[in-house]
Short mmCIF file of C-alpha atoms in Angstrom, two decimals:
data_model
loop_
_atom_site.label_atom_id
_atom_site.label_comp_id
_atom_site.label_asym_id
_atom_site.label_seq_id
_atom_site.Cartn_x
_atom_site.Cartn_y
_atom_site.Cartn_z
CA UNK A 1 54.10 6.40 29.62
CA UNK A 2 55.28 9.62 30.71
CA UNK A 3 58.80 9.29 33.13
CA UNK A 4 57.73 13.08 34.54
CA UNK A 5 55.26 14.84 36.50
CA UNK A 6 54.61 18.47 37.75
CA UNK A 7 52.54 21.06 38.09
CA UNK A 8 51.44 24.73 36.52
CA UNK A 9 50.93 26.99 38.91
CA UNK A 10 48.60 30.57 37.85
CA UNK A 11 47.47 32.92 39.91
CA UNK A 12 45.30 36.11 38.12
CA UNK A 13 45.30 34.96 34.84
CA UNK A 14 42.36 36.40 32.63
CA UNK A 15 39.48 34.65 34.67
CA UNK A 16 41.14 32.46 36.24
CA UNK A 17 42.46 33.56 40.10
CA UNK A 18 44.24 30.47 40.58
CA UNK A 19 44.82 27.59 39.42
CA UNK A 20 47.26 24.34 40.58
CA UNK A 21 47.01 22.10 37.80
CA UNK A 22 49.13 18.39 37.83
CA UNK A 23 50.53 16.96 34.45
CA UNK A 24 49.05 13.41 33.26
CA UNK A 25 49.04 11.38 29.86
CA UNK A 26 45.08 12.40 29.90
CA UNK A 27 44.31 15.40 31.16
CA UNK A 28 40.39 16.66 30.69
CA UNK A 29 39.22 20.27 31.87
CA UNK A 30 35.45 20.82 32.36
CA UNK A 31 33.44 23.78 33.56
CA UNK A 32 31.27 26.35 32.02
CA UNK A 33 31.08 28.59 29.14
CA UNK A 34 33.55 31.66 29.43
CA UNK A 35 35.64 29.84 32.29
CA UNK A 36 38.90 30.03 30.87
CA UNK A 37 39.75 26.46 29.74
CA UNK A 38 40.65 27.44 26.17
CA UNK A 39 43.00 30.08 27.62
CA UNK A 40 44.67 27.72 30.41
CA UNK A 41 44.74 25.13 27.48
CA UNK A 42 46.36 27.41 24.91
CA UNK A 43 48.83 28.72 27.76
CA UNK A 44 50.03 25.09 28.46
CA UNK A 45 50.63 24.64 24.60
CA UNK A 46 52.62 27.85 24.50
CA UNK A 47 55.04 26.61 27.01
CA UNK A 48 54.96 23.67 25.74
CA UNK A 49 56.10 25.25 21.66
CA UNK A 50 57.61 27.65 23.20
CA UNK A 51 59.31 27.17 25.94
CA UNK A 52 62.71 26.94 23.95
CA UNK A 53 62.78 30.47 22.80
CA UNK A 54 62.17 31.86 26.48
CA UNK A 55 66.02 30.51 27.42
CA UNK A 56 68.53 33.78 26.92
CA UNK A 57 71.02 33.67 23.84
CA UNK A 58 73.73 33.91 26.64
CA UNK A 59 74.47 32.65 29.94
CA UNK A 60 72.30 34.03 32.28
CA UNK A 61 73.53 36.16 35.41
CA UNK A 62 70.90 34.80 37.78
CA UNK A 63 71.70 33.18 41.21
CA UNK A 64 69.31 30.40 40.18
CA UNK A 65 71.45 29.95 36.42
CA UNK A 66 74.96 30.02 38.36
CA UNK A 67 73.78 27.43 40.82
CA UNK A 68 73.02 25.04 37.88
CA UNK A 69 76.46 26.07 36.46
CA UNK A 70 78.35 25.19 39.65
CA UNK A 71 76.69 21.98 40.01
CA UNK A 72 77.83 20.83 36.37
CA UNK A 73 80.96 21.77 37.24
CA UNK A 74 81.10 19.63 39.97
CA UNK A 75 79.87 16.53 38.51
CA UNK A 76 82.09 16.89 35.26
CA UNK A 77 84.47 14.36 37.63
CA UNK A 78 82.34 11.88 36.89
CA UNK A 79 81.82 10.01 33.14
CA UNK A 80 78.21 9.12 34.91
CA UNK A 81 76.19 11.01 37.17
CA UNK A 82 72.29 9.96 38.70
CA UNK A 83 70.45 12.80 38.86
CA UNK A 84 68.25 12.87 42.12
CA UNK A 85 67.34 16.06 43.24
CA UNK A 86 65.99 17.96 40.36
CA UNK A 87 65.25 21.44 42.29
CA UNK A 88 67.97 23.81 40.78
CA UNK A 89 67.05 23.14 37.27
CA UNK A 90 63.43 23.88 37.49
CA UNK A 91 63.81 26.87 39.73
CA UNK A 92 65.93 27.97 36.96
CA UNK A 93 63.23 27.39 34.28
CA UNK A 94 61.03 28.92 37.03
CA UNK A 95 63.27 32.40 36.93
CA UNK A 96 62.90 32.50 32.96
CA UNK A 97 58.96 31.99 32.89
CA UNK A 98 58.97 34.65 35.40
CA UNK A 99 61.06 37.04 33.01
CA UNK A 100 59.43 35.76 30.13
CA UNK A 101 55.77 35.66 30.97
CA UNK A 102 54.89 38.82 29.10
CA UNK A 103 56.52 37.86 26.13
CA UNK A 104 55.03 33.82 26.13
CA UNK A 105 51.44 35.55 26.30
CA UNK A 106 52.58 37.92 23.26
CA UNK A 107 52.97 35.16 21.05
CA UNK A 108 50.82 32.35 22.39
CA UNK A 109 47.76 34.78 21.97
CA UNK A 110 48.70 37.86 19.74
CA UNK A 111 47.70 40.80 22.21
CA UNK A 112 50.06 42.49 24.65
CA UNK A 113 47.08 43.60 27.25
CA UNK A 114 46.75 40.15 28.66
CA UNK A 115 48.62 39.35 31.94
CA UNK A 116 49.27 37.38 34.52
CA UNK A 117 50.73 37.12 38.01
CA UNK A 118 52.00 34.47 38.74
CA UNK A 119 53.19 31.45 36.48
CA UNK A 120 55.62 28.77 37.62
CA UNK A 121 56.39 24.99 38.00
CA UNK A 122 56.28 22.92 41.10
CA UNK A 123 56.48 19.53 42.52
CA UNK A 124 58.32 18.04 39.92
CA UNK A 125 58.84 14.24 40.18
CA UNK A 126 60.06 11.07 37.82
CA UNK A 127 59.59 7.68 37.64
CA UNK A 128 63.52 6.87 37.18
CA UNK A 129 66.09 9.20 37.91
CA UNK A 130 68.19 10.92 35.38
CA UNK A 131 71.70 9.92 34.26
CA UNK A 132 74.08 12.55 33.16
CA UNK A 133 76.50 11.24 30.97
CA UNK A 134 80.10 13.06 29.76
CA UNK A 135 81.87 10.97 26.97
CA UNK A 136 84.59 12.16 25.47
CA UNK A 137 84.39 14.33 21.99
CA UNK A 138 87.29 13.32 19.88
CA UNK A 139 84.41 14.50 16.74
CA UNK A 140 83.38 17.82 17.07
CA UNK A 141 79.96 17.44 15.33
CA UNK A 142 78.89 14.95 18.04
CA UNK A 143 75.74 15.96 19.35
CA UNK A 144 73.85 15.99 22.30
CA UNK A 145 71.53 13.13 22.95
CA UNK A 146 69.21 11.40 25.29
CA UNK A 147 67.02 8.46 25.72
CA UNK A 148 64.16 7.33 28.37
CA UNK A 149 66.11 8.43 31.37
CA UNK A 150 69.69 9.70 30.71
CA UNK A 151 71.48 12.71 28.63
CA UNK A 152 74.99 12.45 27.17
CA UNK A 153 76.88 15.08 26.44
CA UNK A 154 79.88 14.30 24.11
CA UNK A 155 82.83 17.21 25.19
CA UNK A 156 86.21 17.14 25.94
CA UNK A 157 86.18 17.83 30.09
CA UNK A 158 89.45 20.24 29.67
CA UNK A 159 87.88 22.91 27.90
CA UNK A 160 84.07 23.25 29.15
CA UNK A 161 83.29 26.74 28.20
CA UNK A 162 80.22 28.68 30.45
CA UNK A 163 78.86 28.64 26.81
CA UNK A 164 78.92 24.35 26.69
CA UNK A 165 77.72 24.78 30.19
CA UNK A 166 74.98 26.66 29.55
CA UNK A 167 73.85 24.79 26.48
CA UNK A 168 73.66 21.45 28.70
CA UNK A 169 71.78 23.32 31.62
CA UNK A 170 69.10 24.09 29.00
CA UNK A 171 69.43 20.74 27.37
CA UNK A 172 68.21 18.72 31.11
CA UNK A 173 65.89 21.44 32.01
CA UNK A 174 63.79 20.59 28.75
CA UNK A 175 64.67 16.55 29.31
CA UNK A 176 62.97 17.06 32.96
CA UNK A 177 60.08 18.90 31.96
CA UNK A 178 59.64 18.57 28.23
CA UNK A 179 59.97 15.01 27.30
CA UNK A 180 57.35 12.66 26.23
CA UNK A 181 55.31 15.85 25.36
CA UNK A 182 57.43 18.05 23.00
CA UNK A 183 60.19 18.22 20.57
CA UNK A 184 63.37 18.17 21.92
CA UNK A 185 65.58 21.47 22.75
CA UNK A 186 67.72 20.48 19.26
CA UNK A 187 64.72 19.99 17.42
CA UNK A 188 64.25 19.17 13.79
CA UNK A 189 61.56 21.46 11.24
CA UNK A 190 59.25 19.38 8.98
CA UNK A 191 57.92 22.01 6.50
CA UNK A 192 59.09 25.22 8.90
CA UNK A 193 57.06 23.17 11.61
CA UNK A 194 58.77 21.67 14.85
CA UNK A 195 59.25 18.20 15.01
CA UNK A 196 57.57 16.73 17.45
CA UNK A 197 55.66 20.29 18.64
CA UNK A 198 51.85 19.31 20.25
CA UNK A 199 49.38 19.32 17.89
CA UNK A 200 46.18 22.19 18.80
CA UNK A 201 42.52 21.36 17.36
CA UNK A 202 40.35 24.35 18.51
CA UNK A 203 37.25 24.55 18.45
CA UNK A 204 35.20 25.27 15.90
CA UNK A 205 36.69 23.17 13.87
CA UNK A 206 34.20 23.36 11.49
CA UNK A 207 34.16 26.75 10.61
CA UNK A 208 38.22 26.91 9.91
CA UNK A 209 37.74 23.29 8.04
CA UNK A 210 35.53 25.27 5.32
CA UNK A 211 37.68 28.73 5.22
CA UNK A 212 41.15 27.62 5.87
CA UNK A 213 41.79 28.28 2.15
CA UNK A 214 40.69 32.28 2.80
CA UNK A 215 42.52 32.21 5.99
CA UNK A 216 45.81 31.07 4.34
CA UNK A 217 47.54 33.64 3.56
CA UNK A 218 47.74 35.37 7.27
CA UNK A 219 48.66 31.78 8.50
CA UNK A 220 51.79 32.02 5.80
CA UNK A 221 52.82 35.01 7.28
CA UNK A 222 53.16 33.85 10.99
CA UNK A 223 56.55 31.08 11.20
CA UNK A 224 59.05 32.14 13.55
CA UNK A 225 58.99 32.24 17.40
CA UNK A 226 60.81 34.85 17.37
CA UNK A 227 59.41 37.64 15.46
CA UNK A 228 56.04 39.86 16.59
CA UNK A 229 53.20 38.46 15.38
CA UNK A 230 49.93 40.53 14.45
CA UNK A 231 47.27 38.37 13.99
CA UNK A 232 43.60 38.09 14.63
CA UNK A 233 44.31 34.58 15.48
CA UNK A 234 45.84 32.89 18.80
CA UNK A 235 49.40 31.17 17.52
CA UNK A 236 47.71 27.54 18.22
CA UNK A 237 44.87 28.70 15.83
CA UNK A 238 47.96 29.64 13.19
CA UNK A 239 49.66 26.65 13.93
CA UNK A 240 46.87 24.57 12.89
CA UNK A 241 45.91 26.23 9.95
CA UNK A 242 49.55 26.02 8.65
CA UNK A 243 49.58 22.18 9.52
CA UNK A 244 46.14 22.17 7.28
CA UNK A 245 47.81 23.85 4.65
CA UNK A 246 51.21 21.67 4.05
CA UNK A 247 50.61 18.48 5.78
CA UNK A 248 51.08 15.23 3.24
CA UNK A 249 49.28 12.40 4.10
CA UNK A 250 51.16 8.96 4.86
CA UNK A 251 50.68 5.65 3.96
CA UNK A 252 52.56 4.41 7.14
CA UNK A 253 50.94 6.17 9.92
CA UNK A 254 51.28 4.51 13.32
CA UNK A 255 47.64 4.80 14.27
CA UNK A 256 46.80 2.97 10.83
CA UNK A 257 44.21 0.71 13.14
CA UNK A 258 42.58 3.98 14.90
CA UNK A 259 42.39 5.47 11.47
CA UNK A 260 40.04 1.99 10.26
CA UNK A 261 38.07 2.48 13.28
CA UNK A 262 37.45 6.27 12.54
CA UNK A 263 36.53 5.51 8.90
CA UNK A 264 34.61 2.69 9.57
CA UNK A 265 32.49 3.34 13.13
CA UNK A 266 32.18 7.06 13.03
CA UNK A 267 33.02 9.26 9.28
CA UNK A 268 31.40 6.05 7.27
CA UNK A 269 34.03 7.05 4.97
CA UNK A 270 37.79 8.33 4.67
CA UNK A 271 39.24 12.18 3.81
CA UNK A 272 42.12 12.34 1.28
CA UNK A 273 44.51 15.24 1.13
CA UNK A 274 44.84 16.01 -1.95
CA UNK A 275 48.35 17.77 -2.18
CA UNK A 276 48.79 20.95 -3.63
CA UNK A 277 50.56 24.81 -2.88
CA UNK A 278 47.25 24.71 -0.28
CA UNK A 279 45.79 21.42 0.02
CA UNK A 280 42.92 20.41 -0.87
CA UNK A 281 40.34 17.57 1.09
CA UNK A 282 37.81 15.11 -0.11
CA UNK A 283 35.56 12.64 1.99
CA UNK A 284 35.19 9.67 0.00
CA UNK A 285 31.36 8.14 1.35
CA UNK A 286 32.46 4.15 2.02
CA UNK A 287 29.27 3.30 -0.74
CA UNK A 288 29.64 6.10 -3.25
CA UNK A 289 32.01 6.16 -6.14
CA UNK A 290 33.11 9.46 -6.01
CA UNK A 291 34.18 12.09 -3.78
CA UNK A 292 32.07 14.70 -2.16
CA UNK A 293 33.78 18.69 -0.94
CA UNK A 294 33.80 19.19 3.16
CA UNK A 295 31.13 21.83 2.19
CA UNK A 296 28.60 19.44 1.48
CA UNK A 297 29.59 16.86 3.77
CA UNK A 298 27.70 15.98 7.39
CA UNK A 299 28.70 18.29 10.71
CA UNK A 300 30.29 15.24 11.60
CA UNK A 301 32.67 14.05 8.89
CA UNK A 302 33.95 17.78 8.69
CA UNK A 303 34.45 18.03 13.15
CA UNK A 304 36.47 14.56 12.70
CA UNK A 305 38.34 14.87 9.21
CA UNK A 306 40.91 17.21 11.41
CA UNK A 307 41.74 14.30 13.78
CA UNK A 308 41.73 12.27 10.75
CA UNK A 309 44.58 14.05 8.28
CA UNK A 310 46.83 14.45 11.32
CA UNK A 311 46.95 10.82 12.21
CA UNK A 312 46.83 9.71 8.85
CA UNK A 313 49.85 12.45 7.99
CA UNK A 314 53.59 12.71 8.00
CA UNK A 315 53.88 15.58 10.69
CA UNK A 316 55.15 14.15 13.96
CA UNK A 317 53.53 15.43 17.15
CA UNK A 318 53.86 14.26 20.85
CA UNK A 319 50.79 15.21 22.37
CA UNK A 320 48.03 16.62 21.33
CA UNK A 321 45.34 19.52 22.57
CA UNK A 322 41.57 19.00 21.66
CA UNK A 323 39.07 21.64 22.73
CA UNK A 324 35.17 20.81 22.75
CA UNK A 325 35.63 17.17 21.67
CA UNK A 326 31.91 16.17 21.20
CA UNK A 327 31.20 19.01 19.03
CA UNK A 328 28.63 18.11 16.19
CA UNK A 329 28.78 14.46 17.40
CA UNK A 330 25.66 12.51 18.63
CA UNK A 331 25.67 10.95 21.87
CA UNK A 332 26.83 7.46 20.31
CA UNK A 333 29.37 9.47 18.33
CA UNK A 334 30.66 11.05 21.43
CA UNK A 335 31.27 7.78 23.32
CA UNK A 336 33.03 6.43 19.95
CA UNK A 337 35.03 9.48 19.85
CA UNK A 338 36.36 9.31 23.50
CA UNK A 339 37.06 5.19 23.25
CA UNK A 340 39.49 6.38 20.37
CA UNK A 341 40.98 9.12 22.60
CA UNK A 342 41.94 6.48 25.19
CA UNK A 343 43.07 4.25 22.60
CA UNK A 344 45.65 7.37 21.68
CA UNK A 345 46.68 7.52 25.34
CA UNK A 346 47.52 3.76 25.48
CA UNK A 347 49.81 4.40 22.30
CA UNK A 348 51.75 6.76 24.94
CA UNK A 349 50.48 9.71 23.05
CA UNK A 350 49.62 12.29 25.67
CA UNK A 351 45.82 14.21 24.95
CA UNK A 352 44.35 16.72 26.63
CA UNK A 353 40.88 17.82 26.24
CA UNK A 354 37.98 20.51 27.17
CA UNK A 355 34.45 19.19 26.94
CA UNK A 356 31.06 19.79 28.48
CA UNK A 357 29.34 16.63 27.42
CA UNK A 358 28.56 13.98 30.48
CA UNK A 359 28.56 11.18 27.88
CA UNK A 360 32.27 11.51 27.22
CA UNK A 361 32.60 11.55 31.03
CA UNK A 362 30.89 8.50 31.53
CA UNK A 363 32.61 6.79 29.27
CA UNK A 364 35.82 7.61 31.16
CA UNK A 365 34.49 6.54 34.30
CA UNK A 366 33.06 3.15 32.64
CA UNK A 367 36.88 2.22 31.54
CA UNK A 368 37.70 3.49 34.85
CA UNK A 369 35.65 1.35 36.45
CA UNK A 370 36.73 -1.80 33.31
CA UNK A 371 40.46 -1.36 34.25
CA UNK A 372 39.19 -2.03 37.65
CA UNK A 373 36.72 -4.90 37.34
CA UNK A 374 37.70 -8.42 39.17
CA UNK A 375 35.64 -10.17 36.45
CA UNK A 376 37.74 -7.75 33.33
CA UNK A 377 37.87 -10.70 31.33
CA UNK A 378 34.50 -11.69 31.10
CA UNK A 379 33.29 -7.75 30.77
CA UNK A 380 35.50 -7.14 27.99
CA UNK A 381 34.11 -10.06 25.83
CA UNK A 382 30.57 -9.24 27.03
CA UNK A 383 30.86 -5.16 26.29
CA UNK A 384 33.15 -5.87 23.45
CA UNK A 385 35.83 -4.04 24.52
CA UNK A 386 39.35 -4.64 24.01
CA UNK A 387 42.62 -4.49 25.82
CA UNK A 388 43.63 -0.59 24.83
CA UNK A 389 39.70 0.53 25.45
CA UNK A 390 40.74 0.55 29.11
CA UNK A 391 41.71 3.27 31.15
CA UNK A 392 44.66 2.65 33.86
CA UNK A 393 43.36 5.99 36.62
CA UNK A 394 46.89 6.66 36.87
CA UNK A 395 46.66 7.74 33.57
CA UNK A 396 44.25 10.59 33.97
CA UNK A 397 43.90 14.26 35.54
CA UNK A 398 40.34 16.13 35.35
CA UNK A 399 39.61 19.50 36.52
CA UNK A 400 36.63 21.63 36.54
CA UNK A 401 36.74 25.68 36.43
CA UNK A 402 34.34 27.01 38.56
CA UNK A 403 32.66 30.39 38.51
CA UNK A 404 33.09 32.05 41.77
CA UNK A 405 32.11 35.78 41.93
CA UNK A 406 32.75 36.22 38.74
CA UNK A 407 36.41 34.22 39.19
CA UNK A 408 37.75 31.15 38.06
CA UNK A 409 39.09 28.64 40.72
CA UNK A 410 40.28 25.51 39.21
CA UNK A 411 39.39 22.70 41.48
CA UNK A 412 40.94 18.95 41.21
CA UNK A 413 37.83 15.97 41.07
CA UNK A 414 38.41 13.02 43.35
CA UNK A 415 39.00 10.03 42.08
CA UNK A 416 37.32 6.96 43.05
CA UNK A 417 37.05 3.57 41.65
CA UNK A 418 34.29 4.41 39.75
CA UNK A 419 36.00 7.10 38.37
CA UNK A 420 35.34 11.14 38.67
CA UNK A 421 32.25 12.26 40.38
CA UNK A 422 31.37 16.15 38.61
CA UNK A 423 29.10 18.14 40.40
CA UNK A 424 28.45 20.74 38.05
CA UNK A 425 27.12 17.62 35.92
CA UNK A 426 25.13 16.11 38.28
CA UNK A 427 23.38 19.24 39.50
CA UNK A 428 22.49 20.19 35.89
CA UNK A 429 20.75 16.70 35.41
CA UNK A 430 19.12 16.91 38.94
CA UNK A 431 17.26 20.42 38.30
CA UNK A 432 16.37 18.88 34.53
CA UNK A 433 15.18 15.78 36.16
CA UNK A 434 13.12 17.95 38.73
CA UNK A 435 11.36 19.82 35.88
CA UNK A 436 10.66 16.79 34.25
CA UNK A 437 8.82 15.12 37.20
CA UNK A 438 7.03 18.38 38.05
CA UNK A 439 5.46 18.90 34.57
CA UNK A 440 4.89 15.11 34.24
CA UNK A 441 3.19 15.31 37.10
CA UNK A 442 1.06 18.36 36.03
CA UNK A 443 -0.15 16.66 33.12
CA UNK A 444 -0.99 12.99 34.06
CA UNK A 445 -3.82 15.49 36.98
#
């Protein structure tokens, strides 16, 4: 599970006016059309893909910065430090979002008129504290490293440059804020793509599933983080479109038993990549003997086959960012669909999701209320559940967007032990209830 928490702070931010929003391993945003979940969720994956290339090629002149650079210099004493006050390094990563806010919007959607008042982090808290450790460097291609809760920084103490400074400032702000959910500050490129980066489905899957092969060649132009990009597309849109186009498919994935589930409960069926300079994807029907185009596939094999290739493929991702999940899906389909989410969550793979369907809410609340039960036992052989179908509460952070004069407030949901209560659910089934009775009414006079 995650060691960190903290929270995004907005204020005027397209629709939204404000917005106070708490990290968790499951984190699911509701609310009506034209709210502004997809932009809140496609701001949270910018600074989470991004948030590297906002740090300054040089040492930074800000009080913040040289606070953070007298403190390692104080500890630099020590071959082992515990880190337990963490406020200096994220009111430094505070002072570059606040710099860099203009250009993170840029990039993450592709315009420059879109803007934003206020963006920073707060309340930041960890299971374990942080160890800094110094070892000494008698190999000069050592390399900064870290594990569940320290840092170690190989370098000879005598000659700690601001530069060496500066590069281990940068390297614990991303361990306190980034880990468990990114790639790391060093990261690796699989195919020009980040190691580790989150992975974005948008919605409308559909649609880019059949023209991804037209859209290509704009995706191949967009790479760096550091160039302009001019594109019709948001960069999470790009970013999944070039994962479409070069992924290979694995014959070890991790999630090898979510994959059988997926073929067998919900797609009836399995997609193949079929590697090429743009791949190429096939469902193969589970009692047909040959394979069949997405075109002429079901709504549903061609929503899921996205979730499908990037668990069954050999890009590595630590979360992952899902908009609309129930699209195309029936109402059994949609409770499927979210039991293989929380599977995903209890693999310690962090997913957030937008959706407006009540029967992927209730199914939350239902393994709320499972993880919960005295008799859990019993209820899991009865409901034929298993262990990883439950969902710990702990786990999980909803919020709705509300529509107030013609503003977005974001607004946490209580949690209770029978889960999340949503009102703008409820009162939509109450007035459709209401008109049911009435006209059922009206015909049995």
């Amino acid at each position: 599970t995650m060691q960190q928490s903290w929270k995004i702070n907005i204020k005027d931010f397209g629709k939204i006016q404000q917005a106070e929003i708490e990290i968790a391993p499951f984190m699911v945003f509701l609310g009506e059309n034209n709210s502004g979940k997809s932009y809140f969720m496609s701001l949270l994956w910018g600074i989470l893909a991004l948030g590297r290339a906002l740090f300054p090629k040089n040492p930074p002149k800000s009080e913040s910065y040289l606070q953070c650079e007298d403190f390692i210099a104080r500890i630099l004493v020590n071959d082992k430090y515990i880190l337990e006050s963490y406020d200096i390094f994220i009111d430094f990563f505070n002072s570059i979002l606040k710099e860099k806010r203009s250009y993170l919007l840029k990039h993450v959607f592709s315009i420059d008129s879109l803007n934003i008042k206020e963006l920073y982090i707060s309340d930041y808290k960890r299971k374990e504290n942080l160890t800094i450790e110094f070892t000494s460097s008698e190999n000069t291609n050592q390399k900064f490293s870290s594990g569940k809760n320290y840092v170690r920084f190989p370098v000879d103490k005598s000659s700690v440059t601001n530069n060496i400074k500066y590069k281990m400032i940068q390297y614990i702000c991303w361990k306190l804020l980034m880990a468990d959910l990114t790639a790391p500050f060093f990261p690796l490129y699989d195919n020009k793509r980040i190691s580790g980066e989150p992975l974005f489905l948008p919605a409308s899957r559909t649609g880019f599933m059949l023209t991804y092969k037209a859209l290509s060649s704009e995706a191949m132009n967009v790479w760096g983080y550091d160039s302009d990009i001019n594109s019709k597309f948001t960069l999470p849109i790009i970013k999944f479109l070039q994962s479409l186009i070069q992924q290979k498919q694995t014959k070890k994935s991790k999630y090898k038993d979510i994959l059988e589930f997926l073929e067998e409960d919900l797609l009836d069926g399995k997609i193949q990549t079929e590697t090429k300079i743009i791949n190429d994807y096939k469902y193969y029907p589970k009692n047909l003997k040959r394979d069949l185009p997405l075109y002429i596939t079901s709504s549903l094999v061609v929503e899921l086959s996205p979730l499908f290739i990037f668990l069954n493929s050999n890009l590595k991702f630590k979360s992952i960012f899902i908009e609309e999940i129930e699209s195309h899906l029936h109402p059994k389909m949609q409770k499927l669909i979210t039991q293989i989410i929380i599977r995903l969550i209890n693999r310690n793979l962090p997913v957030f999701i937008t959706t407006h369907s009540d029967i992927v809410f209730q199914h939350i609340n239902n393994m709320i209320k499972l993880f919960n039960a005295k008799n859990q036992k019993e209820l899991l052989k009865r409901l034929n559940f298993k262990q990883e179908d439950m969902l710990n509460p702990a786990y999980i952070k909803v919020y709705e967007f509300v529509i107030e004069n013609n503003k977005t407030i974001v607004k946490p949901l209580k949690l209770t032990k029978q889960g999340f209560e949503v009102p703008t659910f409820n009162n939509a089934l109450i007035e459709l209830a209401n008109e049911t009775m009435t006209l059922s009414e009206d015909v049995d006079d």
